[in-house]
Amino acid sequence: MAATRAIAPKPDEKPDISDKSAEVAMRAPRRRPRAWRWADVGEFAGSAASALLLTWLIFDRFLPFRIQGVAFAVAWYALTLPIYWLVVRDGHGPVAARDRLASILITTGAALALSPIFLVVGYVTIRGLGVIDFGFLTETMELTGPLSEAGDGGLLHSLVGTLQQLGIATLIAVPLGVLTAVYLSEITGPLARPTRLVADAMTALPSIVAGLFVYSIVVIRTGWGFSGFAGSLALTILMLPTVTIAAEQVLRVVPGSLREAALALGSPYWRSVLLVVLPTARAGLATAVILGMARVVGETAPVLLTVGGTNILNVNPFSDYQDNIPLFVFNQIRSSKETFVERAWGGALLLLILVLVLFVLARLAGGAGPGGKSRRRRGAAK
């Protein structure tokens, strides 16, 4: 095989400038418009300061009347955008200027959308922190009267009722929801379409309808009366469609090659589903279960019609009258006494913490892939 020889350029030929410029461009650090640097932060801070001074000058010197508050903030924001656009355009070009302006507008929209959530969480936290202590979690309202202080009594009876009712609802809804999801994703029989339609419709079911149904069938017709188990049945009706739909979507993500490999080894279809499909999707199924629990833990209307409510500790969910945290908050907030209202804020904060814990657990369970390994562990294994 003949060796190739480099052809030297002739003396009268000019060097190719385009190749040198391309080489220099490749060696130069790549500028990413989306990446914020300290210089970009300084440019934005300077633009915001200039806009603030200009807004103050307009509002304080030029206008014949004084305007403060929201109007001043809106004018400051409106002047910051063009000033910052001019600064970035002069230093980095029009492409980077448009990108920065779009980033600021999108960030502002996201902040406005999330601000009500942060305001609600912050306000509930501020109002509830002054009430929650060790006694609030270990005492009941049995010996608490209208003239008692806000620190007297607690919601131990409500916390026990919430955990029991949520546990019973989970024990009933999870097997039914997972079996229904397996039927919808693996069997796909003649009832698959109407079952999916009913499950989708039940996700938008008002919670008070579930409470009325259990109230009319269990509490009134059967003579069972108000109990924690009746409240668990109402919560099961609300939890079942959430678990079913989420579990079905998780099972559909499982690769079909795993099913084919199990069938090729001679395994029956039910055994491949039980020993291959479900273990592979166990992290997603755990997420579906926790999301279903978080969906119903704060419901008030169903338990208001089925549980009854009480101020004493009742650890038997099948006996008459029990309490839970949403019902505790509802009963406390109805009073005109300020001490009762403060206890309601404490119960609302505890319920908020419980829901937050459930969503964190769902996030941790959802971060695990096939085989139960999280993304961090899979990255460490690589």
CSV table of C-alpha atoms in Angstrom, one decimal:
chain,number,residue,atom,x,y,z
A,1,MET,CA,0.0,0.0,0.0
A,2,ALA,CA,1.5,3.3,-1.1
A,3,ALA,CA,2.2,5.8,1.6
A,4,THR,CA,0.6,9.2,1.3
A,5,ARG,CA,2.8,12.3,1.0
A,6,ALA,CA,1.9,15.7,2.3
A,7,ILE,CA,1.7,18.3,-0.5
A,8,ALA,CA,3.6,21.5,0.5
A,9,PRO,CA,2.0,24.8,-0.5
A,10,LYS,CA,3.6,26.7,-3.3
A,11,PRO,CA,5.6,29.9,-2.4
A,12,ASP,CA,3.2,32.1,-4.3
A,13,GLU,CA,0.1,30.6,-2.7
A,14,LYS,CA,-1.6,32.4,0.3
A,15,PRO,CA,-2.3,30.5,3.5
A,16,ASP,CA,-5.9,29.5,4.1
A,17,ILE,CA,-7.2,32.0,6.6
A,18,SER,CA,-10.5,30.2,7.1
A,19,ASP,CA,-8.8,27.1,8.5
A,20,LYS,CA,-6.8,29.2,11.0
A,21,SER,CA,-9.9,31.1,12.2
A,22,ALA,CA,-11.8,27.8,12.6
A,23,GLU,CA,-8.9,26.4,14.6
A,24,VAL,CA,-8.8,29.5,16.8
A,25,ALA,CA,-12.6,29.3,17.3
A,26,MET,CA,-12.4,25.7,18.3
A,27,ARG,CA,-9.7,26.4,20.9
A,28,ALA,CA,-11.5,29.4,22.3
A,29,PRO,CA,-13.9,28.7,25.2
A,30,ARG,CA,-17.5,28.1,24.1
A,31,ARG,CA,-19.9,30.8,25.1
A,32,ARG,CA,-23.2,29.4,26.3
A,33,PRO,CA,-26.0,32.0,26.5
A,34,ARG,CA,-27.9,30.1,29.2
A,35,ALA,CA,-25.0,29.9,31.6
A,36,TRP,CA,-25.0,32.7,34.2
A,37,ARG,CA,-21.6,34.0,35.3
A,38,TRP,CA,-20.7,36.5,38.1
A,39,ALA,CA,-20.2,39.1,35.4
A,40,ASP,CA,-23.8,38.5,34.2
A,41,VAL,CA,-25.1,38.8,37.8
A,42,GLY,CA,-23.2,42.1,38.2
A,43,GLU,CA,-24.7,43.4,34.9
A,44,PHE,CA,-28.2,42.6,36.1
A,45,ALA,CA,-27.6,44.1,39.5
A,46,GLY,CA,-26.3,47.3,38.0
A,47,SER,CA,-29.2,47.5,35.6
A,48,ALA,CA,-31.7,46.9,38.5
A,49,ALA,CA,-29.9,49.7,40.5
A,50,SER,CA,-30.1,52.1,37.6
A,51,ALA,CA,-33.7,51.3,37.1
A,52,LEU,CA,-34.4,51.8,40.8
A,53,LEU,CA,-32.8,55.3,40.8
A,54,LEU,CA,-34.7,56.2,37.6
A,55,THR,CA,-38.0,55.0,39.0
A,56,TRP,CA,-37.4,57.0,42.2
A,57,LEU,CA,-36.6,60.1,40.1
A,58,ILE,CA,-39.8,59.7,38.1
A,59,PHE,CA,-42.1,59.0,41.0
A,60,ASP,CA,-40.6,61.6,43.4
A,61,ARG,CA,-39.7,64.5,41.1
A,62,PHE,CA,-41.7,64.4,37.9
A,63,LEU,CA,-45.1,63.1,38.9
A,64,PRO,CA,-47.4,65.6,40.5
A,65,PHE,CA,-48.7,63.0,43.0
A,66,ARG,CA,-47.0,60.3,45.1
A,67,ILE,CA,-47.4,56.6,44.1
A,68,GLN,CA,-45.9,53.8,46.2
A,69,GLY,CA,-46.3,50.1,46.8
A,70,VAL,CA,-47.2,47.8,43.9
A,71,ALA,CA,-47.1,50.6,41.2
A,72,PHE,CA,-43.5,51.5,42.2
A,73,ALA,CA,-42.4,47.8,42.0
A,74,VAL,CA,-44.1,47.3,38.6
A,75,ALA,CA,-42.5,50.5,37.2
A,76,TRP,CA,-39.1,49.4,38.6
A,77,TYR,CA,-39.4,46.0,36.9
A,78,ALA,CA,-40.6,47.5,33.6
A,79,LEU,CA,-37.6,49.8,33.5
A,80,THR,CA,-35.1,47.1,34.5
A,81,LEU,CA,-35.9,45.0,31.4
A,82,PRO,CA,-35.0,47.5,28.7
A,83,ILE,CA,-31.9,48.8,30.6
A,84,TYR,CA,-30.6,45.2,31.1
A,85,TRP,CA,-31.4,44.4,27.4
A,86,LEU,CA,-29.3,47.4,26.3
A,87,VAL,CA,-26.4,46.5,28.6
A,88,VAL,CA,-26.2,42.8,27.4
A,89,ARG,CA,-26.7,43.8,23.8
A,90,ASP,CA,-23.8,46.2,24.0
A,91,GLY,CA,-21.5,43.7,25.6
A,92,HIS,CA,-22.5,40.3,24.2
A,93,GLY,CA,-24.7,40.9,21.1
A,94,PRO,CA,-28.4,40.7,20.3
A,95,VAL,CA,-28.7,36.9,20.6
A,96,ALA,CA,-27.4,36.9,24.2
A,97,ALA,CA,-29.6,39.9,25.0
A,98,ARG,CA,-32.8,38.2,23.8
A,99,ASP,CA,-31.9,35.0,25.7
A,100,ARG,CA,-31.3,36.9,28.9
A,101,LEU,CA,-34.5,38.8,28.6
A,102,ALA,CA,-36.5,35.6,27.9
A,103,SER,CA,-34.8,34.0,30.9
A,104,ILE,CA,-35.9,36.9,33.2
A,105,LEU,CA,-39.4,36.8,31.9
A,106,ILE,CA,-39.8,33.1,32.4
A,107,THR,CA,-38.2,33.2,35.9
A,108,THR,CA,-40.6,36.0,36.8
A,109,GLY,CA,-43.6,34.0,35.6
A,110,ALA,CA,-42.5,31.0,37.5
A,111,ALA,CA,-42.0,33.0,40.7
A,112,LEU,CA,-45.5,34.6,40.4
A,113,ALA,CA,-47.0,31.1,39.9
A,114,LEU,CA,-45.2,29.7,42.9
A,115,SER,CA,-45.6,32.7,45.2
A,116,PRO,CA,-49.1,31.6,46.4
A,117,ILE,CA,-47.8,28.2,47.5
A,118,PHE,CA,-44.9,29.8,49.4
A,119,LEU,CA,-47.2,32.3,51.0
A,120,VAL,CA,-49.6,29.6,52.2
A,121,VAL,CA,-46.9,27.4,53.5
A,122,GLY,CA,-45.1,30.3,55.2
A,123,TYR,CA,-48.2,31.7,56.8
A,124,VAL,CA,-49.3,28.3,58.1
A,125,THR,CA,-45.8,27.6,59.4
A,126,ILE,CA,-45.7,31.0,61.3
A,127,ARG,CA,-49.1,30.6,62.8
A,128,GLY,CA,-48.6,26.9,63.8
A,129,LEU,CA,-45.1,27.0,65.2
A,130,GLY,CA,-46.3,28.8,68.4
A,131,VAL,CA,-48.7,26.0,69.2
A,132,ILE,CA,-46.9,22.7,68.4
A,133,ASP,CA,-44.9,21.3,71.2
A,134,PHE,CA,-44.5,18.0,73.0
A,135,GLY,CA,-47.8,18.3,74.9
A,136,PHE,CA,-49.7,19.1,71.7
A,137,LEU,CA,-48.6,15.7,70.3
A,138,THR,CA,-49.1,13.7,73.4
A,139,GLU,CA,-52.4,15.1,74.9
A,140,THR,CA,-56.0,15.0,73.9
A,141,MET,CA,-58.9,17.5,74.2
A,142,GLU,CA,-60.7,15.5,76.8
A,143,LEU,CA,-60.0,17.8,79.7
A,144,THR,CA,-59.8,21.0,77.7
A,145,GLY,CA,-62.5,23.6,78.1
A,146,PRO,CA,-63.5,26.9,76.4
A,147,LEU,CA,-61.4,28.9,78.9
A,148,SER,CA,-58.2,26.8,78.5
A,149,GLU,CA,-55.1,28.3,77.0
A,150,ALA,CA,-54.0,27.5,73.5
A,151,GLY,CA,-51.1,25.3,74.8
A,152,ASP,CA,-53.5,23.1,76.8
A,153,GLY,CA,-54.7,19.9,75.2
A,154,GLY,CA,-53.5,18.4,72.0
A,155,LEU,CA,-54.4,16.2,69.0
A,156,LEU,CA,-53.1,12.8,70.0
A,157,HIS,CA,-56.5,11.3,69.4
A,158,SER,CA,-56.7,12.9,66.0
A,159,LEU,CA,-53.2,11.8,65.0
A,160,VAL,CA,-53.9,8.2,66.0
A,161,GLY,CA,-57.2,8.3,64.1
A,162,THR,CA,-55.5,9.7,61.0
A,163,LEU,CA,-52.8,7.0,61.0
A,164,GLN,CA,-55.3,4.2,61.6
A,165,GLN,CA,-57.8,5.4,58.9
A,166,LEU,CA,-55.0,6.0,56.4
A,167,GLY,CA,-53.5,2.6,57.1
A,168,ILE,CA,-56.8,0.7,56.6
A,169,ALA,CA,-57.6,2.6,53.4
A,170,THR,CA,-54.1,1.8,52.1
A,171,LEU,CA,-54.5,-1.9,52.9
A,172,ILE,CA,-57.8,-2.0,51.0
A,173,ALA,CA,-57.0,0.3,48.1
A,174,VAL,CA,-53.4,-0.8,47.2
A,175,PRO,CA,-54.2,-4.5,46.4
A,176,LEU,CA,-57.3,-3.6,44.4
A,177,GLY,CA,-55.5,-0.7,42.6
A,178,VAL,CA,-52.5,-2.8,41.7
A,179,LEU,CA,-54.6,-5.7,40.5
A,180,THR,CA,-56.7,-3.4,38.4
A,181,ALA,CA,-53.6,-1.8,36.9
A,182,VAL,CA,-52.2,-5.3,36.1
A,183,TYR,CA,-55.5,-6.1,34.4
A,184,LEU,CA,-55.4,-2.9,32.4
A,185,SER,CA,-51.8,-3.1,31.3
A,186,GLU,CA,-51.2,-6.9,31.0
A,187,ILE,CA,-54.5,-8.6,30.4
A,188,THR,CA,-56.4,-5.9,28.4
A,189,GLY,CA,-59.7,-7.9,28.4
A,190,PRO,CA,-63.1,-6.7,27.1
A,191,LEU,CA,-63.6,-4.7,30.3
A,192,ALA,CA,-60.3,-2.8,30.1
A,193,ARG,CA,-61.7,0.2,28.3
A,194,PRO,CA,-64.8,0.8,30.6
A,195,THR,CA,-62.6,0.1,33.6
A,196,ARG,CA,-60.1,2.7,32.5
A,197,LEU,CA,-62.9,5.2,31.8
A,198,VAL,CA,-64.4,4.7,35.3
A,199,ALA,CA,-61.0,5.1,36.9
A,200,ASP,CA,-60.3,8.3,35.0
A,201,ALA,CA,-63.7,9.6,35.9
A,202,MET,CA,-63.3,8.8,39.6
A,203,THR,CA,-60.1,10.9,39.8
A,204,ALA,CA,-62.3,13.9,39.5
A,205,LEU,CA,-64.9,12.6,41.9
A,206,PRO,CA,-65.8,15.2,44.6
A,207,SER,CA,-64.7,13.9,48.0
A,208,ILE,CA,-68.1,14.7,49.5
A,209,VAL,CA,-69.8,12.3,47.1
A,210,ALA,CA,-67.6,9.5,48.5
A,211,GLY,CA,-68.6,10.5,52.0
A,212,LEU,CA,-72.3,10.7,51.2
A,213,PHE,CA,-72.1,7.2,49.6
A,214,VAL,CA,-70.5,5.6,52.6
A,215,TYR,CA,-72.8,7.6,54.9
A,216,SER,CA,-75.9,6.3,53.2
A,217,ILE,CA,-74.8,2.7,52.7
A,218,VAL,CA,-72.6,1.9,55.8
A,219,VAL,CA,-73.6,4.4,58.5
A,220,ILE,CA,-77.3,4.5,57.9
A,221,ARG,CA,-78.4,1.4,56.0
A,222,THR,CA,-76.3,-1.2,57.8
A,223,GLY,CA,-76.6,0.6,61.2
A,224,TRP,CA,-72.8,0.5,61.7
A,225,GLY,CA,-72.8,4.1,62.8
A,226,PHE,CA,-70.0,6.6,62.8
A,227,SER,CA,-66.6,5.0,63.1
A,228,GLY,CA,-63.0,5.2,61.8
A,229,PHE,CA,-63.6,2.2,59.6
A,230,ALA,CA,-66.4,4.0,57.8
A,231,GLY,CA,-64.0,6.9,57.2
A,232,SER,CA,-61.4,4.5,55.9
A,233,LEU,CA,-63.9,3.2,53.3
A,234,ALA,CA,-64.6,6.8,52.1
A,235,LEU,CA,-60.9,7.4,51.8
A,236,THR,CA,-60.5,4.1,49.9
A,237,ILE,CA,-62.9,5.3,47.3
A,238,LEU,CA,-60.8,8.4,46.7
A,239,MET,CA,-57.5,6.6,46.9
A,240,LEU,CA,-58.3,3.7,44.5
A,241,PRO,CA,-58.4,5.6,41.2
A,242,THR,CA,-55.1,7.4,42.0
A,243,VAL,CA,-53.3,4.2,42.7
A,244,THR,CA,-54.8,2.4,39.7
A,245,ILE,CA,-53.9,5.0,37.1
A,246,ALA,CA,-50.4,5.7,38.5
A,247,ALA,CA,-49.6,1.9,38.8
A,248,GLU,CA,-50.8,1.3,35.2
A,249,GLN,CA,-48.5,4.0,33.8
A,250,VAL,CA,-45.6,2.5,35.8
A,251,LEU,CA,-46.3,-1.0,34.5
A,252,ARG,CA,-46.4,0.2,30.9
A,253,VAL,CA,-42.9,1.6,31.2
A,254,VAL,CA,-41.5,-1.9,31.9
A,255,PRO,CA,-39.7,-3.1,28.7
A,256,GLY,CA,-41.5,-5.8,26.8
A,257,SER,CA,-38.2,-7.6,26.3
A,258,LEU,CA,-38.4,-8.7,30.0
A,259,ARG,CA,-41.8,-10.3,29.4
A,260,GLU,CA,-40.6,-12.0,26.2
A,261,ALA,CA,-37.5,-13.3,28.0
A,262,ALA,CA,-39.6,-14.8,30.8
A,263,LEU,CA,-42.0,-16.4,28.4
A,264,ALA,CA,-39.1,-17.8,26.3
A,265,LEU,CA,-37.7,-19.5,29.4
A,266,GLY,CA,-41.0,-21.4,29.7
A,267,SER,CA,-42.5,-19.4,32.5
A,268,PRO,CA,-46.4,-19.0,32.5
A,269,TYR,CA,-47.6,-15.5,31.8
A,270,TRP,CA,-49.0,-15.0,35.3
A,271,ARG,CA,-45.6,-16.1,36.8
A,272,SER,CA,-43.7,-13.7,34.5
A,273,VAL,CA,-46.0,-10.9,35.7
A,274,LEU,CA,-45.6,-11.8,39.3
A,275,LEU,CA,-41.9,-12.5,39.4
A,276,VAL,CA,-40.6,-10.2,36.6
A,277,VAL,CA,-42.9,-7.3,35.8
A,278,LEU,CA,-44.0,-6.3,39.3
A,279,PRO,CA,-40.5,-6.6,40.9
A,280,THR,CA,-39.1,-4.4,38.1
A,281,ALA,CA,-41.7,-1.8,38.7
A,282,ARG,CA,-41.7,-1.9,42.5
A,283,ALA,CA,-40.1,1.6,42.8
A,284,GLY,CA,-42.8,3.1,40.7
A,285,LEU,CA,-45.5,1.2,42.4
A,286,ALA,CA,-44.3,2.5,45.8
A,287,THR,CA,-44.5,6.0,44.4
A,288,ALA,CA,-48.1,5.4,43.2
A,289,VAL,CA,-49.0,4.1,46.7
A,290,ILE,CA,-47.5,7.1,48.5
A,291,LEU,CA,-49.1,9.6,46.1
A,292,GLY,CA,-52.5,7.9,46.8
A,293,MET,CA,-51.9,8.3,50.5
A,294,ALA,CA,-51.0,11.9,50.1
A,295,ARG,CA,-54.1,12.4,48.0
A,296,VAL,CA,-56.5,11.4,50.8
A,297,VAL,CA,-54.7,12.3,54.0
A,298,GLY,CA,-56.0,15.8,54.1
A,299,GLU,CA,-59.6,15.2,53.0
A,300,THR,CA,-62.2,16.7,55.4
A,301,ALA,CA,-65.6,16.2,53.7
A,302,PRO,CA,-65.6,12.3,53.7
A,303,VAL,CA,-64.6,12.0,57.3
A,304,LEU,CA,-67.0,14.7,58.4
A,305,LEU,CA,-69.9,12.4,57.3
A,306,THR,CA,-68.5,9.1,58.4
A,307,VAL,CA,-66.1,9.4,61.4
A,308,GLY,CA,-68.2,11.7,63.6
A,309,GLY,CA,-65.4,13.3,65.7
A,310,THR,CA,-64.5,13.0,69.3
A,311,ASN,CA,-62.3,14.7,71.9
A,312,ILE,CA,-61.1,11.4,73.6
A,313,LEU,CA,-58.6,8.8,72.4
A,314,ASN,CA,-60.2,5.9,70.6
A,315,VAL,CA,-57.8,3.3,69.4
A,316,ASN,CA,-60.5,1.0,68.0
A,317,PRO,CA,-61.4,2.1,64.5
A,318,PHE,CA,-64.4,-0.2,64.5
A,319,SER,CA,-66.1,1.3,67.5
A,320,ASP,CA,-68.4,4.4,67.6
A,321,TYR,CA,-66.8,7.8,66.8
A,322,GLN,CA,-63.2,8.5,66.1
A,323,ASP,CA,-61.3,11.7,65.1
A,324,ASN,CA,-58.6,12.7,62.6
A,325,ILE,CA,-56.5,15.8,61.9
A,326,PRO,CA,-58.6,17.4,59.2
A,327,LEU,CA,-61.7,16.9,61.3
A,328,PHE,CA,-59.8,18.4,64.3
A,329,VAL,CA,-58.9,21.5,62.4
A,330,PHE,CA,-62.5,21.8,61.1
A,331,ASN,CA,-64.0,21.6,64.6
A,332,GLN,CA,-61.4,24.0,66.1
A,333,ILE,CA,-61.8,26.6,63.5
A,334,ARG,CA,-65.5,26.8,63.9
A,335,SER,CA,-65.2,28.3,67.4
A,336,SER,CA,-65.0,32.0,68.0
A,337,LYS,CA,-62.4,31.6,70.7
A,338,GLU,CA,-58.9,32.6,69.6
A,339,THR,CA,-57.3,29.7,71.5
A,340,PHE,CA,-59.3,27.2,69.5
A,341,VAL,CA,-58.2,29.0,66.3
A,342,GLU,CA,-54.6,28.8,67.3
A,343,ARG,CA,-54.9,25.0,67.9
A,344,ALA,CA,-56.4,24.7,64.4
A,345,TRP,CA,-53.3,26.4,62.9
A,346,GLY,CA,-51.2,23.9,64.8
A,347,GLY,CA,-53.2,21.0,63.4
A,348,ALA,CA,-52.9,22.5,59.9
A,349,LEU,CA,-49.1,22.7,60.2
A,350,LEU,CA,-48.9,19.1,61.4
A,351,LEU,CA,-51.0,18.0,58.5
A,352,LEU,CA,-48.8,20.0,56.1
A,353,ILE,CA,-45.7,18.3,57.5
A,354,LEU,CA,-47.3,14.9,57.1
A,355,VAL,CA,-48.2,15.6,53.5
A,356,LEU,CA,-44.7,16.9,52.9
A,357,VAL,CA,-43.1,13.7,54.3
A,358,LEU,CA,-45.3,11.6,52.1
A,359,PHE,CA,-44.3,13.5,49.0
A,360,VAL,CA,-40.6,13.3,49.9
A,361,LEU,CA,-40.9,9.6,50.3
A,362,ALA,CA,-42.6,9.4,46.9
A,363,ARG,CA,-39.8,11.5,45.4
A,364,LEU,CA,-37.2,9.1,46.9
A,365,ALA,CA,-39.1,6.0,45.7
A,366,GLY,CA,-39.5,7.5,42.3
A,367,GLY,CA,-35.8,8.1,42.0
A,368,ALA,CA,-35.2,4.4,42.0
A,369,GLY,CA,-35.1,2.6,38.7
A,370,PRO,CA,-35.5,-1.1,37.8
A,371,GLY,CA,-34.3,-3.3,40.6
A,372,GLY,CA,-34.8,-0.6,43.2
A,373,LYS,CA,-31.5,1.3,42.7
A,374,SER,CA,-31.6,5.1,42.8
A,375,ARG,CA,-30.1,7.3,40.2
A,376,ARG,CA,-27.2,8.2,42.6
A,377,ARG,CA,-26.4,4.5,43.3
A,378,ARG,CA,-26.6,3.7,39.5
A,379,GLY,CA,-24.2,6.6,38.9
A,380,ALA,CA,-21.8,5.3,41.5
A,381,ALA,CA,-22.0,1.8,40.1
A,382,LYS,CA,-20.9,3.1,36.7
